[in-house]
Every structure is written in structure tokens, then in C-alpha cells.
Short mmCIF file of C-alpha atoms in Angstrom, two decimals:
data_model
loop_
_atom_site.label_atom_id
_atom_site.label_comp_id
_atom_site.label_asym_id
_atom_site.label_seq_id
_atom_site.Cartn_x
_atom_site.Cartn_y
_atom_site.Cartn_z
CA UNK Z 1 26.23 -63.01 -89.71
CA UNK Z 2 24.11 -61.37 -92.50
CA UNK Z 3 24.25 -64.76 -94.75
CA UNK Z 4 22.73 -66.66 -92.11
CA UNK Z 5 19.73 -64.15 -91.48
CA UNK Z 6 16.36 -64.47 -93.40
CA UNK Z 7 15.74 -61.41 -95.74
CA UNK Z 8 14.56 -58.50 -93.66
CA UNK Z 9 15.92 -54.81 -92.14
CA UNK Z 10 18.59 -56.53 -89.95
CA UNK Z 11 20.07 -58.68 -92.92
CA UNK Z 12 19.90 -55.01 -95.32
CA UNK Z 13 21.11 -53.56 -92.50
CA UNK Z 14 24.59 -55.88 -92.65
CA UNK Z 15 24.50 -55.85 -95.94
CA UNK Z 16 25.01 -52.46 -96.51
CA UNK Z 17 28.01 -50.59 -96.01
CA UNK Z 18 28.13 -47.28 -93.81
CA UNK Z 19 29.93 -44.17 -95.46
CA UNK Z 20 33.66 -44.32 -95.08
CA UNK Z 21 35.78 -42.17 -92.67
CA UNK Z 22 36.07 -39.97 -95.75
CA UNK Z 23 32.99 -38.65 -96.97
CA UNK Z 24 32.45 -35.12 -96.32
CA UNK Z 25 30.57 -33.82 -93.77
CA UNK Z 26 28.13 -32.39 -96.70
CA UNK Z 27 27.57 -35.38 -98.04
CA UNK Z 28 27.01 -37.26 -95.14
CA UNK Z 29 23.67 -39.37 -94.38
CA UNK Z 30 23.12 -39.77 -90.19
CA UNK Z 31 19.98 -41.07 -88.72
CA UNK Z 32 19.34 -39.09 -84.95
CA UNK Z 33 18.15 -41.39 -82.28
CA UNK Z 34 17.08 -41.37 -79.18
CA UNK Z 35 15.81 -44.40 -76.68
CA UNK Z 36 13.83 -43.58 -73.30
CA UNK Z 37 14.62 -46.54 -70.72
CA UNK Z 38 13.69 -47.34 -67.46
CA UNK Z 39 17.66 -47.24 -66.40
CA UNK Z 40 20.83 -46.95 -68.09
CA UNK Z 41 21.68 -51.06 -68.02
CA UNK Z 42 20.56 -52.25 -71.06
CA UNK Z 43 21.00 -55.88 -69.42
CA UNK Z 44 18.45 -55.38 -66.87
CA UNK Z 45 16.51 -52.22 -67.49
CA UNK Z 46 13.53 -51.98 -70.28
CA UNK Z 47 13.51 -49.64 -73.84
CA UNK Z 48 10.47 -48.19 -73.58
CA UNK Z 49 10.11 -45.57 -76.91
CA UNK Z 50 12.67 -44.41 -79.57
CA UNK Z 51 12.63 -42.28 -81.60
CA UNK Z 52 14.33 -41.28 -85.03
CA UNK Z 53 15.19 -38.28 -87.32
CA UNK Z 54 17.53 -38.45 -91.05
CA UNK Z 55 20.06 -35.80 -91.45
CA UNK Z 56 21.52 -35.37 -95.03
CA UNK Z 57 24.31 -33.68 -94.66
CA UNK Z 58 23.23 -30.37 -93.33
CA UNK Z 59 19.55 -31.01 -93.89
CA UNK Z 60 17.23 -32.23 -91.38
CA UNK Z 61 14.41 -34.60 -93.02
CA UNK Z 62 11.71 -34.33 -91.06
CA UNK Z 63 9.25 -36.39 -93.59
CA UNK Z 64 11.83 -39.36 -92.70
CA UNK Z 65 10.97 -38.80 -88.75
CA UNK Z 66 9.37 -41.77 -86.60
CA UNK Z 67 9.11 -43.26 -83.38
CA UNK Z 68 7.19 -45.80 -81.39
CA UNK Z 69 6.31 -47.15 -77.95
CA UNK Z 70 7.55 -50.25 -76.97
CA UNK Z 71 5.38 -53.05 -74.83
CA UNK Z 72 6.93 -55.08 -72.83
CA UNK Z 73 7.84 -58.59 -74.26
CA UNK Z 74 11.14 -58.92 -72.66
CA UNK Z 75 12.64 -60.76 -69.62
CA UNK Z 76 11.40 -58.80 -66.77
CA UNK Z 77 8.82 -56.25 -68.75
CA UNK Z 78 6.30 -57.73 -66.34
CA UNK Z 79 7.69 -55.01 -63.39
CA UNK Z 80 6.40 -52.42 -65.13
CA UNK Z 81 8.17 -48.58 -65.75
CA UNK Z 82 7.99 -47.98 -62.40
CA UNK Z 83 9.42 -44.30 -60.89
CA UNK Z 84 11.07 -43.88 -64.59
CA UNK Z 85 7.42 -43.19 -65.32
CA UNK Z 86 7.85 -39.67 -63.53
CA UNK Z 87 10.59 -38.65 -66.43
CA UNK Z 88 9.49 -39.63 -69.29
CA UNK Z 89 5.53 -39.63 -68.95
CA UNK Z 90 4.98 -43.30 -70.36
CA UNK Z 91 2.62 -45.40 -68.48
CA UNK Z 92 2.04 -49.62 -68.20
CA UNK Z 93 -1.20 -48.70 -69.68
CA UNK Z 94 0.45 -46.81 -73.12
CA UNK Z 95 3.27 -49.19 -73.29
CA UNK Z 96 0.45 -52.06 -73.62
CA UNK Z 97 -0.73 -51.10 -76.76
CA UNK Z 98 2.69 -50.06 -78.02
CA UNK Z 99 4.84 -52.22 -80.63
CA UNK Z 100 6.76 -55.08 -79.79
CA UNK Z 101 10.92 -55.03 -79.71
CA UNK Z 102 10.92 -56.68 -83.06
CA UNK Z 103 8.95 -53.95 -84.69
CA UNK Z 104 10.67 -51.15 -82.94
CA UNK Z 105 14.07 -53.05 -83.73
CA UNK Z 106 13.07 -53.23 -87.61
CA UNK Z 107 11.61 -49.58 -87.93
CA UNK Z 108 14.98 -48.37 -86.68
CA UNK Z 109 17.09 -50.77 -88.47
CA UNK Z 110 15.33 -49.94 -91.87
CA UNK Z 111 15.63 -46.24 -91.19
CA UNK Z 112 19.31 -46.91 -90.07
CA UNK Z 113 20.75 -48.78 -93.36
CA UNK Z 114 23.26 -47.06 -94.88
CA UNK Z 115 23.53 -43.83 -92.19
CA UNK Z 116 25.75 -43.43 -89.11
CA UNK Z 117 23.64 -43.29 -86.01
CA UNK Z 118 24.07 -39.88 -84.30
CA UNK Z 119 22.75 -39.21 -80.30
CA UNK Z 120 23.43 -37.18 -77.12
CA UNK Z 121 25.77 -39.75 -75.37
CA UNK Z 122 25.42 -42.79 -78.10
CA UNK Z 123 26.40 -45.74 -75.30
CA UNK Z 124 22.65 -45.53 -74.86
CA UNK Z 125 21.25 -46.14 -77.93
CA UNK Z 126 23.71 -48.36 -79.30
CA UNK Z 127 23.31 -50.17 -75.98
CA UNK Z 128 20.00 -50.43 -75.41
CA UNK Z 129 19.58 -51.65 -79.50
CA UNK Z 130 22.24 -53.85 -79.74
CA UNK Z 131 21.26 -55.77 -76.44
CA UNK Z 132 17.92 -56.10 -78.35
CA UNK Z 133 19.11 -57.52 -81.27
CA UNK Z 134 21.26 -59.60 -79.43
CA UNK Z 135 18.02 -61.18 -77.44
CA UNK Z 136 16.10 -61.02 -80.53
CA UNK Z 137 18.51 -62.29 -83.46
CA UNK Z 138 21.36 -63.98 -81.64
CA UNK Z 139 23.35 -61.17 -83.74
CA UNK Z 140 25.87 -58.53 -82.25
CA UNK Z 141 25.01 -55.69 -84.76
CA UNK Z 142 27.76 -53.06 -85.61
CA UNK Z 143 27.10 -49.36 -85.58
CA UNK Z 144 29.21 -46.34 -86.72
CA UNK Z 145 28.67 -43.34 -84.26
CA UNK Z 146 28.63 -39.99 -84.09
CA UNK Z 147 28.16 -38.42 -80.37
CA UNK Z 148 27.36 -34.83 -79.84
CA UNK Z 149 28.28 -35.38 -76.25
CA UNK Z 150 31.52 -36.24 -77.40
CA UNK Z 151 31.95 -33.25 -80.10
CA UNK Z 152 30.73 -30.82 -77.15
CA UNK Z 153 33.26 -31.85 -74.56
CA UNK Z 154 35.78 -31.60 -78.04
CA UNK Z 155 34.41 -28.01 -78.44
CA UNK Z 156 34.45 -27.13 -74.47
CA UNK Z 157 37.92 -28.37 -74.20
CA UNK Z 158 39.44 -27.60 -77.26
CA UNK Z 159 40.33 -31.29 -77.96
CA UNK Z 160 42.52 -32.33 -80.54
CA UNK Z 161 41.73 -29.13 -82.51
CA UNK Z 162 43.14 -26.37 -79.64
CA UNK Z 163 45.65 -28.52 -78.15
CA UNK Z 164 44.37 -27.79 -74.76
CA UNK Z 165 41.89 -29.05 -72.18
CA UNK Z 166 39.94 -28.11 -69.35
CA UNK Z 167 37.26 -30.29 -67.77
CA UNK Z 168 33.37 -29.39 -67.76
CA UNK Z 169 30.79 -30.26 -65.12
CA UNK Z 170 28.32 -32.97 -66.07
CA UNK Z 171 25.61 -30.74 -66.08
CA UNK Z 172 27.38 -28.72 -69.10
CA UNK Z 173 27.59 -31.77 -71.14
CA UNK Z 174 23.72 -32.73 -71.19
CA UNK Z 175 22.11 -32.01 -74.54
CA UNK Z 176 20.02 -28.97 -73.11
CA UNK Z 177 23.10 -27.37 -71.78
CA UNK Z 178 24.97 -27.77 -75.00
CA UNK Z 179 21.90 -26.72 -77.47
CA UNK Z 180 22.02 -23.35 -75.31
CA UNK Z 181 25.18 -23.01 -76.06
CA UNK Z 182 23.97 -22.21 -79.36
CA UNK Z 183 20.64 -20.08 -78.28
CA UNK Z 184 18.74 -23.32 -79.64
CA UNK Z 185 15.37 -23.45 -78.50
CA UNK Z 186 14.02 -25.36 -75.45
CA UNK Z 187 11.38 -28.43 -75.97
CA UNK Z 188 10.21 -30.71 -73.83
CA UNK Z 189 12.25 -33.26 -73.00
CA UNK Z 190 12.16 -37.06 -72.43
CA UNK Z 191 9.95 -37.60 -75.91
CA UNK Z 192 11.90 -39.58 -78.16
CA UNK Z 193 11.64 -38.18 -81.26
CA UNK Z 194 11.32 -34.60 -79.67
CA UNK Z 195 14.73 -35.32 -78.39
CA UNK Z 196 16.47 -37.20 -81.34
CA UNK Z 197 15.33 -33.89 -83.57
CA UNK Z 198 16.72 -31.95 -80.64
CA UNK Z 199 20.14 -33.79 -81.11
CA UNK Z 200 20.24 -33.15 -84.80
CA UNK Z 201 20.02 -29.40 -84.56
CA UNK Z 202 22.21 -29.59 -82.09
CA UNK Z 203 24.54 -31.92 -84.84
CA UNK Z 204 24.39 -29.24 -87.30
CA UNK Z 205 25.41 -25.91 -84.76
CA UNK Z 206 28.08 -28.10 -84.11
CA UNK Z 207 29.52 -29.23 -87.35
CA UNK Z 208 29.36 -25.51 -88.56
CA UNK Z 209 31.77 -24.61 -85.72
CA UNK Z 210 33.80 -27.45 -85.93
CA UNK Z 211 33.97 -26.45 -90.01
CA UNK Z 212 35.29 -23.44 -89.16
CA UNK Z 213 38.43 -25.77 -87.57
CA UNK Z 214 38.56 -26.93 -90.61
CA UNK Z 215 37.12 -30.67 -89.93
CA UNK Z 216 35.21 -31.94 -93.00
CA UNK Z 217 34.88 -35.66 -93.24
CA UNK Z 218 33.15 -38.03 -91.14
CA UNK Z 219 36.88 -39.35 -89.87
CA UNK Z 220 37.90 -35.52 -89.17
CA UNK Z 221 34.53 -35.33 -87.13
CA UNK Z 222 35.02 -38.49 -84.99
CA UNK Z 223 39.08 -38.53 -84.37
CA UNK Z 224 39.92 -38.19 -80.34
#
């Protein structure tokens, strides 16, 4: 797929390999990222911001931090945000003079090369990106995940590190719920790169406790 691109963040993005199921969790480069949508159907629905944080290892790079709005230059962008407007705050009006998909798609992309992409339930972000790459490139582009939804419910329920399981409520699996768990402190949600920083702190409470298990490579971190 790369060969066939013209030079640019998508074809570095291919062209680059992602660290291996065993580099250590110290050593390990993520990118946080969060989208804010109009829905959760990345076929029909609209990306409207994301927003992106690095994480090296247990660092959190704030200088590397970035995020846009995104106008509407999609198939059906002309409806507008609509009553998705009352979560996240973004109106037709800021959205208009906001970057297009491509740009958006490239600044994460770029920022992406070489990391694993970490969120709060990743379906969304990987869903919501890859159907605009998809629309934009003609490219399915791959991404290696790591979910701190997922390593909460492993920490709630003991996973394959306890041996036993329980099942939590929805409402303790949102990130807020789980960055309590760790007295982290509340911002305000629905801002992208608010809440992609907000997943990486939550990332690195996590990974201490799961060290403490004794899981230490990015493999360890995402085996089920």
C-alpha cells in the first residue's frame, strides 16, 4: 500500500515499523489520542476535533501535544454538529474555520509514526481515523493499540493476571471513573487534547500497577 502512495505522513507512516510485542514498557513510545464525533459510527457520523499527546515510556511530552478542529468536507458535513454540540462545545461556526480531514489526518499520522496509539476505548479513534483514511487515501491503515479501557476492566477483574473475574458497570469503565481510581485530578471533559492528556496519566497509574504484576513489555501489557 505504502509503495503506491506519494511521499507524505501516511506513506512514513507505513513505512515505519511500530515497536515489537517486546519492548519494555520503559522504553516504549505511545502517542494518546482522542477524537470528539458527532456519534459513535464512523460511517455516518462526523470527526469533529482530535487531539494528541507522546508518552515515552513513563514520560508525558507535553511540547509534542496538538490538536485541531475539523470542518466539514465530508459526505454529509453539510447537517451540521447538531445536539452533539451540547457535549463537546464545538459549534458550525468554529468547525468552519477549522482544518480540513486531510490536515487533521496528516498532523496525527506524522505524530503517530513509529508509536502505538493509546485511548480510553481505542474502537473510536482507530475508527473514526481509519474510516478517514479510507475516504481520503483509498488505504486501510493499520494501528497497534493500547486501551486503558481495556487495562481497567483487566485491573477491575483481575484478568489474566488474578485468574478471576467479576463484571463492572459501564459507568466504572469511563475514563473519569477509572482516573479516580487513582485520586487523578478532574478536567473538563469533551476537549480533545484535554482528554487524550487525561488518558495518558491515566496510562502511566496504570502501567505502575500492572508493573507491580510483573507485566513489562508492550505484549505483557496487551495479552487478554
Amino acid at each position: 500500500a505504502a509503495a503506491g502512495l506519494p511521499g507524505g505522513p501516511l506513506r512514513r507512516y507505513l513505512e515505519t515499523s511500530p515497536p515489537g510485542p517486546d519492548t519494555p514498557l520503559a522504553d516504549l513510545p505511545l502517542l494518546a489520542v482522542d477524537v470528539e464525533t458527532t456519534g459513535f459510527d464512523p460511517r455516518r457520523d462526523r470527526l469533529l476535533s482530535v487531539g494528541f499527546v507522546p508518552v515515552d515510556g513513563d514520560r508525558i511530552v507535553l511540547a509534542g501535544a496538538g490538536g485541531t478542529v475539523v470542518r466539514g468536507d465530508g459526505p454529509g458535513d453539510d447537517d451540521g454538529v447538531g445536539q452533539s454540540a451540547v457535549l463537546h462545545g464545538l459549534t458550525d461556526d468554529a468547525l468552519a474555520t477549522g482544518r480540513s480531514g486531510a490536515e487533521a489526518l496528516d498532523a496525527v499520522l506524522d505524530a503517530l509514526t513509529g508509536r502505538v496509539l493509546l485511548a480510553h476505548f481505542t474502537q473510536m479513534e482507530t475508527g473514526f481515523l481509519g474510516e478517514l483514511c479510507t475516504r481520503l487515501h483509498g488505504v486501510t491503515v493499520p494501528f497497534v493499540v493500547v486501551d486503558t479501557l481495556e487495562l481497567h476492566h483487566r485491573l477491575l477483574t483481575g484478568g489474566p493476571d488474578m485468574g478471576f473475574s467479576t463484571d463492572p458497570s459501564p459507568g466504572e469503565l469511563r475514563l473519569w471513573a477509572a482516573r479516580e481510581r487513582y485520586g487523578l485530578p478532574v478536567y473538563r471533559a469533551h476537549d480533545a487534547v484535554v482528554d487524550a492528556l487525561a488518558c495518558a496519566e491515566l496510562y502511566l497509574a496504570q502501567i505502575r500497577e500492572l508493573g507491580d504484576r510483573g507485566v513489562a513489555t508492550l505484549g505483557a501489557l496487551t495479552r487478554r
